[in-house]
Amino acid sequence: MIKKVNQIIFMLCVLIAFISCKDKSQPQSETSNEAPKYEETWKSLATNDREPEWFKDAKFGIYFHWGLYSVPAFDNEWYPRWMYVPGRTEWGGKIFEHQQKTYGPLSEFNYHDFIPMFTAEHFDAKEWADLFKKAGAKFAGPVAQHHDGFAMWGSKVNPWNVKDMGPKKDILGELYVELKKNDMKTIATFHHARVLQRYAQDTLQWAKNSSNPGWDSHYPYHPDYVTSTTDPKLRMLYGNMPEDEFHEYWLNQVNEVVDNYAPDIIWFDSWLDKIPENYRQKMVAHHFNTAVSRGQQPIAAYKQEDLPANVGMLDIEQGGKTGLSDDYWLTDITISNYSWSYITGQTYKKPDLVIRNMIDVWSKRGIVLLNISPKADGTIIDEQRQVLLAIGKWIDKHKEAVYETRAFTTFGYGEAAFEKGEFGGQSATMDYNEKDIRFMVSKDNKHLYIFSLGLPKAESNIEIRTPITSKIKNVSVVGSGVDLKWTFFDNKLTLTTPSVSQMDDIATVFKVDFE
């Protein structure tokens, strides 16, 4: 009997060992079923869903230019470049002289000397995340690293970072925690492809008094400036290193944010094309593979033609498309009228201008990424808050016509005079009024939303010039819920507006219910 029991135990042990070995030889379910591996080729990366449902639903996100350049708070966010360029008469030309008068000669004070002055003592990640949510944003995040090479996260790769220096706070990390508590998606934007001094190693040397030192790098090379130092640590901030070394440094920083903070969107400014193609493929593949393994639906956003259109999400700076797009796209616009970062004397756009231009973007399958500009101490000033809260108030009133809606068969029509955008398409500051009409439709196609980009005249007839082929059941005003008088003939809808108090002076939205 004992012998038989021992035989059974022995067989069970063998069976357990066999099952264990077999399991170890198989791919884990997370890899085989939940995290398909993308290869470092555009063909493989194009198989990722570049237009996830959450992104189509979101419509609106917020990011912010905030860093060492916020300390001088003068002229523009390219302060770290122009403080090293004398004799310039164009954009940024006032900075060199201002730097000399305010902080002293470059032999005594350089860009990295602003670090102790970047205190961020009023930064409150929870309060910021709550503000962004009240503004109606569905995703948010910081400029993770601007052209200046200073990282806004707790980096082990880049010694010049906000956790180890200055505020000694992990800005990106703290904010992400609070955003995720608010069920918001996250974005990290990268602008550091410009940091490398590509001219520093070749025969094109920057003349000592030149006002045009070349545009392939952010910090100008000059033998008398600290920007050209060979100090092992300083050279990492100012980008004076061989290209191969820099490309690894660039990639490792992006990967560090992806690995440690799990952004849903990684976004790249112009000059991503300065990074070799194989590094861009490695970067996107790592982001896609890592995000998908965590159950995310990742996006990589780009400008111009820096990534293939079937791999990334196109972003158009300070402008948008002139017609209805076949694909989804982004536009990054700023709440301010001049610099993307906080500067003394900055002025800001009015809420009605921002909201009306946002509606135009949505009607053309676009998503808006709005930039704000905190002060160096971590304050988001009242002028900016008022615009954000006004946007949030309008969106909350009309949210059924905003979130989870889709573009109609046409974006709309109107009388607004065309203004060319700074980087193509049309301007983000078009002047719209009640005669400019835009359309959106619910995902189930049961409701058509008609946006009048202003306040229509009360108790007047508005003929909707776009044909409607579905049978209409009812027409009402979003927000007030009042039902309207309407007629429908030859596929054309004519509605009668209610009183002024039942409409909205920023943008009135009419809802058409289909049978």
Coordinates of C-alpha atoms in Angstrom, one line a residue:
M1 CA 0.0 0.0 0.0
I2 CA 2.8 2.4 0.9
K3 CA 4.6 1.5 -2.3
K4 CA 1.5 2.3 -4.3
V5 CA 1.1 5.7 -2.6
N6 CA 4.7 6.5 -3.3
Q7 CA 4.2 5.7 -6.9
I8 CA 1.2 8.0 -7.1
I9 CA 3.1 10.8 -5.4
F10 CA 6.0 10.3 -7.8
M11 CA 3.7 10.4 -10.8
L12 CA 2.1 13.6 -9.5
C13 CA 5.5 15.2 -9.1
V14 CA 6.4 14.3 -12.6
L15 CA 3.1 15.7 -13.9
I16 CA 3.5 18.9 -12.0
A17 CA 7.1 19.3 -13.3
F18 CA 6.0 18.7 -16.8
I19 CA 3.2 21.3 -16.6
S20 CA 5.6 23.8 -15.1
C21 CA 8.1 23.3 -17.8
K22 CA 5.5 23.5 -20.5
D23 CA 4.0 26.8 -19.0
K24 CA 7.5 28.3 -18.9
S25 CA 8.1 27.5 -22.6
Q26 CA 4.9 29.3 -23.6
P27 CA 4.5 33.1 -24.1
Q28 CA 2.8 34.8 -21.2
S29 CA -0.8 35.7 -21.9
E30 CA 0.0 39.4 -21.5
T31 CA 2.4 39.2 -24.4
S32 CA 0.6 36.8 -26.6
N33 CA -2.9 38.1 -26.2
E34 CA -2.9 41.6 -24.7
A35 CA 0.4 43.1 -26.0
P36 CA 1.1 42.3 -29.6
K37 CA 4.7 43.2 -30.5
Y38 CA 5.3 45.9 -33.0
E39 CA 8.5 45.7 -35.1
E40 CA 10.7 48.7 -35.6
T41 CA 9.4 49.2 -39.1
W42 CA 6.8 51.7 -40.4
K43 CA 4.9 48.8 -42.0
S44 CA 4.5 47.1 -38.6
L45 CA 3.9 50.3 -36.7
A46 CA 1.1 51.2 -39.1
T47 CA -1.0 48.3 -37.8
N48 CA -1.6 50.2 -34.5
D49 CA -5.0 51.8 -34.2
R50 CA -3.8 55.4 -34.6
E51 CA -7.4 56.8 -34.0
P52 CA -8.6 55.1 -30.8
E53 CA -12.2 55.7 -29.7
W54 CA -11.2 57.6 -26.6
F55 CA -9.3 60.1 -28.7
K56 CA -12.2 60.7 -31.0
D57 CA -14.5 61.2 -28.0
A58 CA -12.2 63.6 -26.2
K59 CA -12.1 66.6 -28.4
F60 CA -10.0 68.7 -26.1
G61 CA -6.7 68.5 -24.1
I62 CA -4.5 71.0 -22.2
Y63 CA -0.7 71.2 -22.0
F64 CA 1.7 74.0 -20.8
H65 CA 5.0 75.6 -21.6
W66 CA 6.7 75.9 -18.3
G67 CA 10.3 75.7 -17.4
L68 CA 13.5 77.7 -16.8
Y69 CA 12.5 80.1 -19.6
S70 CA 9.6 81.1 -17.3
V71 CA 12.0 82.7 -14.9
P72 CA 13.1 85.7 -17.0
A73 CA 9.5 85.9 -18.3
F74 CA 10.6 88.1 -21.1
D75 CA 9.7 88.2 -24.8
N76 CA 9.3 84.5 -25.6
E77 CA 10.0 80.9 -24.8
W78 CA 13.1 80.9 -27.0
Y79 CA 14.9 83.0 -24.4
P80 CA 17.6 80.4 -23.9
R81 CA 18.6 80.7 -27.6
W82 CA 18.4 84.4 -28.1
M83 CA 20.2 85.3 -24.9
Y84 CA 23.3 84.1 -26.7
V85 CA 22.7 85.9 -30.0
P86 CA 23.8 89.6 -30.1
G87 CA 22.9 92.0 -32.9
R88 CA 19.6 90.4 -33.8
T89 CA 16.9 92.7 -35.2
E90 CA 14.1 90.1 -35.8
W91 CA 11.9 88.1 -33.4
G92 CA 13.7 87.7 -30.1
G93 CA 16.2 90.4 -30.8
K94 CA 15.5 92.3 -27.6
I95 CA 16.6 89.3 -25.4
F96 CA 20.4 89.6 -25.6
E97 CA 20.4 93.2 -24.4
H98 CA 17.8 92.5 -21.7
Q99 CA 19.9 89.5 -20.4
Q100 CA 23.0 91.7 -20.2
K101 CA 21.2 94.5 -18.3
T102 CA 19.2 92.3 -16.0
Y103 CA 21.5 89.4 -15.1
G104 CA 25.0 90.5 -16.2
P105 CA 27.5 89.4 -18.9
L106 CA 27.5 85.8 -20.2
S107 CA 30.9 85.3 -18.6
E108 CA 29.1 85.5 -15.2
F109 CA 25.5 84.4 -15.8
N110 CA 24.3 81.6 -18.1
Y111 CA 21.1 79.8 -18.8
H112 CA 21.7 77.1 -16.2
D113 CA 22.0 79.9 -13.5
F114 CA 18.2 80.3 -13.8
I115 CA 17.7 76.9 -12.2
P116 CA 17.7 78.0 -8.5
M117 CA 15.2 80.7 -9.5
F118 CA 12.7 78.2 -10.9
T119 CA 11.0 77.5 -7.6
A120 CA 7.5 76.3 -8.5
E121 CA 6.5 76.8 -4.8
H122 CA 2.8 77.3 -5.7
F123 CA 2.6 74.2 -8.0
D124 CA -0.3 72.0 -6.8
A125 CA -0.8 69.0 -9.0
K126 CA -4.3 68.3 -7.6
E127 CA -5.5 71.8 -8.0
W128 CA -4.1 72.0 -11.6
A129 CA -5.7 68.7 -12.6
D130 CA -9.0 69.8 -11.1
L131 CA -8.8 73.1 -13.1
F132 CA -8.1 71.2 -16.3
K133 CA -11.1 69.0 -15.7
K134 CA -13.3 72.0 -15.0
A135 CA -12.1 73.5 -18.3
G136 CA -13.5 70.4 -20.1
A137 CA -10.2 68.8 -21.0
K138 CA -10.2 65.0 -21.4
F139 CA -6.4 64.7 -21.5
A140 CA -3.5 66.9 -20.2
G141 CA 0.2 67.0 -19.4
P142 CA 3.3 69.1 -19.6
V143 CA 5.9 70.1 -22.1
A144 CA 8.1 67.3 -20.8
Q145 CA 11.2 68.9 -22.3
H146 CA 11.5 72.0 -24.4
H147 CA 14.3 72.9 -26.8
D148 CA 16.4 74.0 -23.7
G149 CA 17.1 70.4 -22.7
F150 CA 15.8 70.7 -19.1
A151 CA 13.6 67.8 -18.2
M152 CA 10.3 68.3 -16.3
W153 CA 10.3 64.8 -14.8
G154 CA 12.5 63.0 -12.3
S155 CA 15.0 61.7 -14.8
K156 CA 17.9 59.3 -14.2
V157 CA 19.0 59.8 -17.8
N158 CA 19.1 63.6 -17.9
P159 CA 20.9 65.1 -14.8
W160 CA 19.3 68.5 -15.7
N161 CA 15.9 67.8 -14.4
V162 CA 13.2 69.3 -12.2
K163 CA 13.3 66.6 -9.5
D164 CA 17.0 67.0 -8.7
M165 CA 17.3 70.7 -9.3
G166 CA 15.2 73.9 -8.9
P167 CA 11.8 73.0 -7.4
K168 CA 13.0 69.4 -6.6
K169 CA 9.6 68.1 -7.6
D170 CA 8.6 65.6 -10.1
I171 CA 6.2 67.9 -12.0
L172 CA 5.2 65.4 -14.7
G173 CA 4.9 62.5 -12.3
E174 CA 2.8 64.4 -9.6
L175 CA 0.5 65.8 -12.2
Y176 CA -0.1 62.4 -13.9
V177 CA -1.2 60.9 -10.6
E178 CA -3.9 63.5 -10.2
L179 CA -5.0 63.5 -13.8
K180 CA -5.5 59.7 -13.6
K181 CA -7.6 60.2 -10.5
N182 CA -9.8 62.4 -12.6
D183 CA -10.1 59.7 -15.3
M184 CA -8.2 61.8 -17.7
K185 CA -5.7 60.6 -20.3
T186 CA -2.2 61.9 -20.3
I187 CA 0.1 63.6 -22.9
A188 CA 3.9 64.3 -22.8
T189 CA 5.3 66.6 -25.4
F190 CA 8.9 66.5 -26.5
H191 CA 10.8 69.4 -28.2
H192 CA 14.4 68.3 -27.4
A193 CA 15.4 67.2 -30.9
R194 CA 16.7 70.8 -31.4
V195 CA 19.2 70.6 -28.5
L196 CA 22.1 69.0 -30.4
Q197 CA 24.6 71.5 -31.7
R198 CA 25.0 70.0 -35.1
Y199 CA 27.3 72.7 -36.2
A200 CA 29.7 72.3 -33.4
Q201 CA 31.6 69.4 -35.0
D202 CA 31.8 70.6 -38.6
T203 CA 33.6 73.4 -40.5
L204 CA 30.6 75.8 -40.3
Q205 CA 31.7 77.8 -37.3
W206 CA 29.4 80.5 -35.9
A207 CA 30.9 84.0 -36.3
K208 CA 31.4 85.7 -33.0
N209 CA 29.0 88.6 -33.7
S210 CA 26.6 86.8 -36.1
S211 CA 22.9 87.3 -35.6
N212 CA 22.1 84.2 -37.7
P213 CA 24.0 81.3 -36.1
G214 CA 22.1 78.6 -38.0
W215 CA 18.8 76.9 -37.2
D216 CA 19.7 73.3 -36.8
S217 CA 20.3 73.6 -33.1
H218 CA 18.8 75.6 -30.2
Y219 CA 22.0 76.8 -28.5
P220 CA 24.4 78.6 -30.8
Y221 CA 28.0 77.3 -30.9
H222 CA 30.6 79.8 -29.9
P223 CA 34.0 79.2 -28.5
D224 CA 33.6 81.9 -25.9
Y225 CA 30.2 80.8 -24.6
V226 CA 29.4 78.1 -22.0
T227 CA 27.0 76.6 -24.6
S228 CA 30.1 75.2 -26.3
T229 CA 31.6 73.8 -23.1
T230 CA 33.1 70.3 -23.0
D231 CA 32.3 69.9 -19.3
P232 CA 30.9 66.4 -19.0
K233 CA 27.7 67.5 -17.3
L234 CA 27.1 71.0 -18.9
R235 CA 27.5 69.6 -22.4
M236 CA 24.4 67.4 -21.8
L237 CA 22.3 70.5 -21.2
Y238 CA 23.7 72.6 -24.0
G239 CA 23.9 69.8 -26.5
N240 CA 27.6 69.9 -27.4
M241 CA 28.1 66.2 -28.1
P242 CA 28.6 63.9 -31.1
E243 CA 25.5 63.1 -33.0
D244 CA 25.4 59.3 -32.2
E245 CA 25.7 60.0 -28.5
F246 CA 23.0 62.6 -28.7
H247 CA 20.6 60.3 -30.5
E248 CA 20.9 57.7 -27.8
Y249 CA 20.5 60.4 -25.2
W250 CA 17.4 61.7 -27.0
L251 CA 15.8 58.3 -27.3
N252 CA 16.6 57.2 -23.7
Q253 CA 14.8 60.2 -22.3
V254 CA 11.6 59.5 -24.3
N255 CA 11.8 55.8 -23.3
E256 CA 12.2 56.8 -19.7
V257 CA 9.0 58.8 -19.7
V258 CA 7.1 56.0 -21.5
D259 CA 8.4 53.3 -19.1
N260 CA 8.0 55.2 -15.8
Y261 CA 4.9 57.4 -16.4
A262 CA 2.8 55.6 -19.0
P263 CA 1.6 58.6 -21.2
D264 CA -1.3 57.9 -23.5
I265 CA 0.1 60.3 -26.1
I266 CA 3.7 61.3 -26.9
W267 CA 3.8 64.4 -29.0
F268 CA 6.8 65.8 -30.9
D269 CA 7.5 69.3 -32.0
S270 CA 9.0 70.3 -35.4
W271 CA 12.6 69.1 -36.0
L272 CA 11.8 65.5 -35.1
D273 CA 13.0 64.9 -38.7
K274 CA 16.5 65.8 -37.4
I275 CA 16.5 62.4 -35.6
P276 CA 17.5 59.5 -37.8
E277 CA 14.7 57.3 -39.1
N278 CA 15.8 54.2 -37.3
Y279 CA 15.7 56.1 -33.9
R280 CA 12.2 57.3 -34.7
Q281 CA 11.2 53.8 -35.4
K282 CA 12.7 52.5 -32.2
M283 CA 10.9 55.3 -30.3
V284 CA 7.5 54.7 -31.7
A285 CA 7.8 50.9 -31.4
H286 CA 8.8 51.1 -27.7
H287 CA 5.9 53.5 -27.0
F288 CA 3.4 51.2 -28.8
N289 CA 4.6 48.0 -27.3
T290 CA 4.9 49.3 -23.8
A291 CA 1.6 51.1 -23.8
V292 CA -0.4 48.2 -25.3
S293 CA 1.1 45.8 -22.8
R294 CA -0.4 48.0 -20.1
G295 CA -3.8 48.0 -21.8
Q296 CA -3.5 51.5 -23.3
Q297 CA -4.4 52.7 -26.8
P298 CA -1.3 54.8 -27.6
I299 CA -0.8 57.7 -30.0
A300 CA 2.4 59.3 -31.3
A301 CA 1.7 62.8 -32.6
Y302 CA 4.0 64.7 -35.0
K303 CA 4.3 67.8 -37.2
Q304 CA 4.9 68.3 -40.9
E305 CA 6.0 64.9 -42.3
D306 CA 8.2 63.8 -39.4
L307 CA 6.3 60.4 -39.1
P308 CA 4.3 58.5 -41.7
A309 CA 0.7 59.6 -41.8
N310 CA -0.5 56.0 -41.2
V311 CA 1.6 55.7 -38.0
G312 CA 1.3 59.0 -36.2
M313 CA -1.3 61.7 -35.5
L314 CA -0.7 64.9 -37.5
D315 CA -0.5 68.1 -35.5
I316 CA -0.9 71.5 -37.1
E317 CA 0.5 74.3 -35.0
Q318 CA -1.7 77.4 -34.5
G319 CA -4.0 76.5 -37.3
G320 CA -6.3 74.0 -38.8
K321 CA -7.7 72.4 -41.9
T322 CA -9.8 74.3 -44.3
G323 CA -12.2 71.4 -45.0
L324 CA -13.5 68.2 -43.6
S325 CA -10.6 65.8 -43.1
D326 CA -10.8 62.0 -43.9
D327 CA -8.5 61.4 -40.9
Y328 CA -8.4 62.7 -37.4
W329 CA -5.8 65.4 -36.6
L330 CA -4.6 67.6 -33.8
T331 CA -4.0 71.3 -33.6
D332 CA -1.9 72.9 -30.8
I333 CA -2.9 76.5 -30.0
T334 CA -2.0 78.8 -27.2
I335 CA -4.3 80.8 -24.9
S336 CA -2.0 83.7 -25.2
N337 CA -1.5 86.3 -28.0
Y338 CA 2.3 86.1 -28.1
S339 CA 4.7 83.8 -26.3
W340 CA 3.8 80.2 -25.5
S341 CA 5.4 80.7 -22.1
Y342 CA 4.6 83.2 -19.4
I343 CA 6.0 86.6 -20.0
T344 CA 5.4 89.9 -18.2
G345 CA 2.7 91.9 -20.0
Q346 CA 1.2 88.9 -21.9
T347 CA -2.3 89.3 -23.2
Y348 CA -4.8 86.5 -23.7
K349 CA -7.5 85.5 -26.2
K350 CA -11.2 85.9 -25.3
P351 CA -13.2 82.8 -24.5
D352 CA -15.6 83.3 -27.4
L353 CA -12.7 83.4 -29.9
V354 CA -11.1 80.2 -28.5
I355 CA -14.4 78.3 -28.3
R356 CA -15.6 79.2 -31.8
N357 CA -12.3 78.2 -33.4
M358 CA -12.4 74.9 -31.3
I359 CA -15.9 74.1 -32.7
D360 CA -14.5 74.7 -36.3
V361 CA -11.7 72.2 -35.6
W362 CA -14.1 69.6 -34.2
S363 CA -16.4 69.9 -37.2
K364 CA -13.5 69.0 -39.4
R365 CA -12.4 65.9 -37.4
G366 CA -9.8 67.7 -35.4
I367 CA -8.9 67.6 -31.7
V368 CA -7.7 70.7 -29.9
L369 CA -4.6 70.8 -27.7
L370 CA -4.6 74.2 -25.8
N371 CA -1.5 75.6 -24.2
I372 CA -1.4 77.7 -21.0
S373 CA 1.6 79.5 -19.4
P374 CA 2.2 79.1 -15.7
K375 CA 4.6 81.5 -13.9
A376 CA 7.9 80.3 -12.6
D377 CA 6.5 80.1 -9.1
G378 CA 3.8 77.7 -10.2
T379 CA 0.9 80.2 -10.4
I380 CA -1.6 80.0 -13.2
I381 CA -2.8 83.6 -13.3
D382 CA -6.4 84.7 -13.1
E383 CA -6.6 85.9 -16.8
Q384 CA -5.7 82.4 -17.9
R385 CA -8.0 80.7 -15.4
Q386 CA -11.0 82.9 -16.5
V387 CA -10.6 81.7 -20.1
L388 CA -10.3 78.1 -19.1
L389 CA -13.3 78.2 -16.8
A390 CA -15.4 80.0 -19.5
I391 CA -14.5 77.2 -21.9
G392 CA -15.5 74.6 -19.3
K393 CA -18.7 76.3 -18.6
W394 CA -19.7 76.5 -22.3
I395 CA -18.7 72.8 -22.9
D396 CA -20.5 71.6 -19.8
K397 CA -23.7 73.3 -21.0
H398 CA -23.4 71.7 -24.5
K399 CA -21.4 68.6 -23.6
E400 CA -23.8 66.2 -25.5
A401 CA -22.9 68.1 -28.7
V402 CA -19.2 67.9 -27.9
Y403 CA -18.0 64.7 -26.4
E404 CA -18.6 61.4 -28.2
T405 CA -19.8 63.1 -31.3
R406 CA -18.5 62.7 -34.8
A407 CA -18.1 64.9 -37.9
F408 CA -21.1 65.2 -40.2
T409 CA -21.1 64.7 -44.0
T410 CA -20.0 68.4 -44.3
F411 CA -18.3 70.6 -41.7
G412 CA -20.6 73.6 -42.4
Y413 CA -20.6 77.0 -44.1
G414 CA -20.5 80.7 -43.4
E415 CA -19.1 84.1 -44.1
A416 CA -15.9 84.3 -42.0
A417 CA -13.1 85.8 -44.0
F418 CA -10.2 83.3 -44.4
E419 CA -7.0 83.9 -42.5
K420 CA -3.9 81.8 -43.3
G421 CA -2.5 79.8 -40.5
E422 CA 1.1 80.3 -39.3
F423 CA 2.1 76.7 -40.4
G424 CA -0.5 75.9 -43.0
G425 CA -4.2 75.7 -43.3
Q426 CA -6.3 78.4 -41.7
S427 CA -5.6 80.5 -38.6
A428 CA -6.7 79.5 -35.1
T429 CA -8.0 83.0 -34.6
M430 CA -10.7 83.2 -37.3
D431 CA -13.4 85.8 -36.6
Y432 CA -16.7 83.9 -36.6
N433 CA -20.3 85.1 -36.0
E434 CA -23.8 83.7 -35.9
K435 CA -23.9 83.3 -39.6
D436 CA -21.1 80.8 -39.5
I437 CA -22.7 77.3 -39.1
R438 CA -20.9 74.1 -38.1
F439 CA -22.2 70.5 -37.8
M440 CA -21.6 67.5 -35.5
V441 CA -23.6 64.2 -35.2
S442 CA -24.0 61.8 -32.4
K443 CA -22.2 58.5 -32.7
D444 CA -25.5 56.6 -33.2
N445 CA -26.6 59.1 -35.9
K446 CA -29.8 59.8 -34.0
H447 CA -29.0 63.5 -33.4
L448 CA -27.6 66.3 -35.5
Y449 CA -26.0 69.2 -33.7
I450 CA -26.1 72.6 -35.5
F451 CA -23.6 75.2 -34.1
S452 CA -24.2 78.9 -34.8
L453 CA -20.9 80.5 -33.9
G454 CA -22.5 83.5 -32.2
L455 CA -25.9 84.6 -30.9
P456 CA -28.6 84.4 -33.6
K457 CA -31.4 87.1 -33.7
A458 CA -34.3 86.1 -31.5
E459 CA -37.5 84.7 -33.0
S460 CA -36.0 84.7 -36.5
N461 CA -36.1 82.0 -39.2
I462 CA -32.8 80.2 -40.0
E463 CA -32.6 78.1 -43.1
I464 CA -30.0 75.3 -42.8
R465 CA -28.4 75.3 -46.2
T466 CA -27.1 71.7 -45.9
P467 CA -29.4 69.0 -47.1
I468 CA -30.7 66.6 -44.5
T469 CA -31.8 63.2 -45.7
S470 CA -33.1 61.7 -42.4
K471 CA -36.6 62.1 -41.2
I472 CA -36.8 64.8 -38.5
K473 CA -38.8 64.2 -35.3
N474 CA -37.9 67.3 -33.2
V475 CA -35.7 70.4 -33.1
S476 CA -34.6 72.0 -29.8
V477 CA -31.9 74.1 -28.2
V478 CA -29.0 72.4 -26.4
G479 CA -28.6 73.7 -22.9
S480 CA -32.0 75.3 -22.4
G481 CA -33.9 72.3 -23.9
V482 CA -36.6 74.5 -25.4
D483 CA -38.4 72.9 -28.4
L484 CA -38.5 75.0 -31.6
K485 CA -40.9 75.6 -34.4
W486 CA -39.5 74.2 -37.6
T487 CA -40.4 73.2 -41.2
F488 CA -38.8 70.7 -43.5
F489 CA -39.1 70.8 -47.2
D490 CA -37.0 69.4 -50.0
N491 CA -34.5 68.1 -47.5
K492 CA -34.0 71.6 -46.1
L493 CA -34.6 72.5 -42.5
T494 CA -35.9 75.9 -41.4
L495 CA -36.0 76.6 -37.7
T496 CA -37.4 79.5 -35.7
T497 CA -35.1 80.7 -32.9
P498 CA -36.3 81.3 -29.4
S499 CA -35.7 84.3 -27.1
V500 CA -32.2 85.5 -26.5
S501 CA -32.2 84.1 -22.9
Q502 CA -32.7 80.6 -24.3
M503 CA -29.6 80.7 -26.6
D504 CA -25.9 81.3 -26.0
D505 CA -24.0 84.4 -27.0
I506 CA -20.7 82.5 -27.6
A507 CA -22.2 79.7 -29.7
T508 CA -25.8 78.5 -29.8
V509 CA -26.3 74.8 -30.5
F510 CA -29.5 73.4 -32.1
K511 CA -30.3 69.7 -31.7
V512 CA -32.2 67.8 -34.5
D513 CA -33.7 64.5 -33.4
F514 CA -34.2 61.9 -36.2
E515 CA -36.9 59.3 -36.2

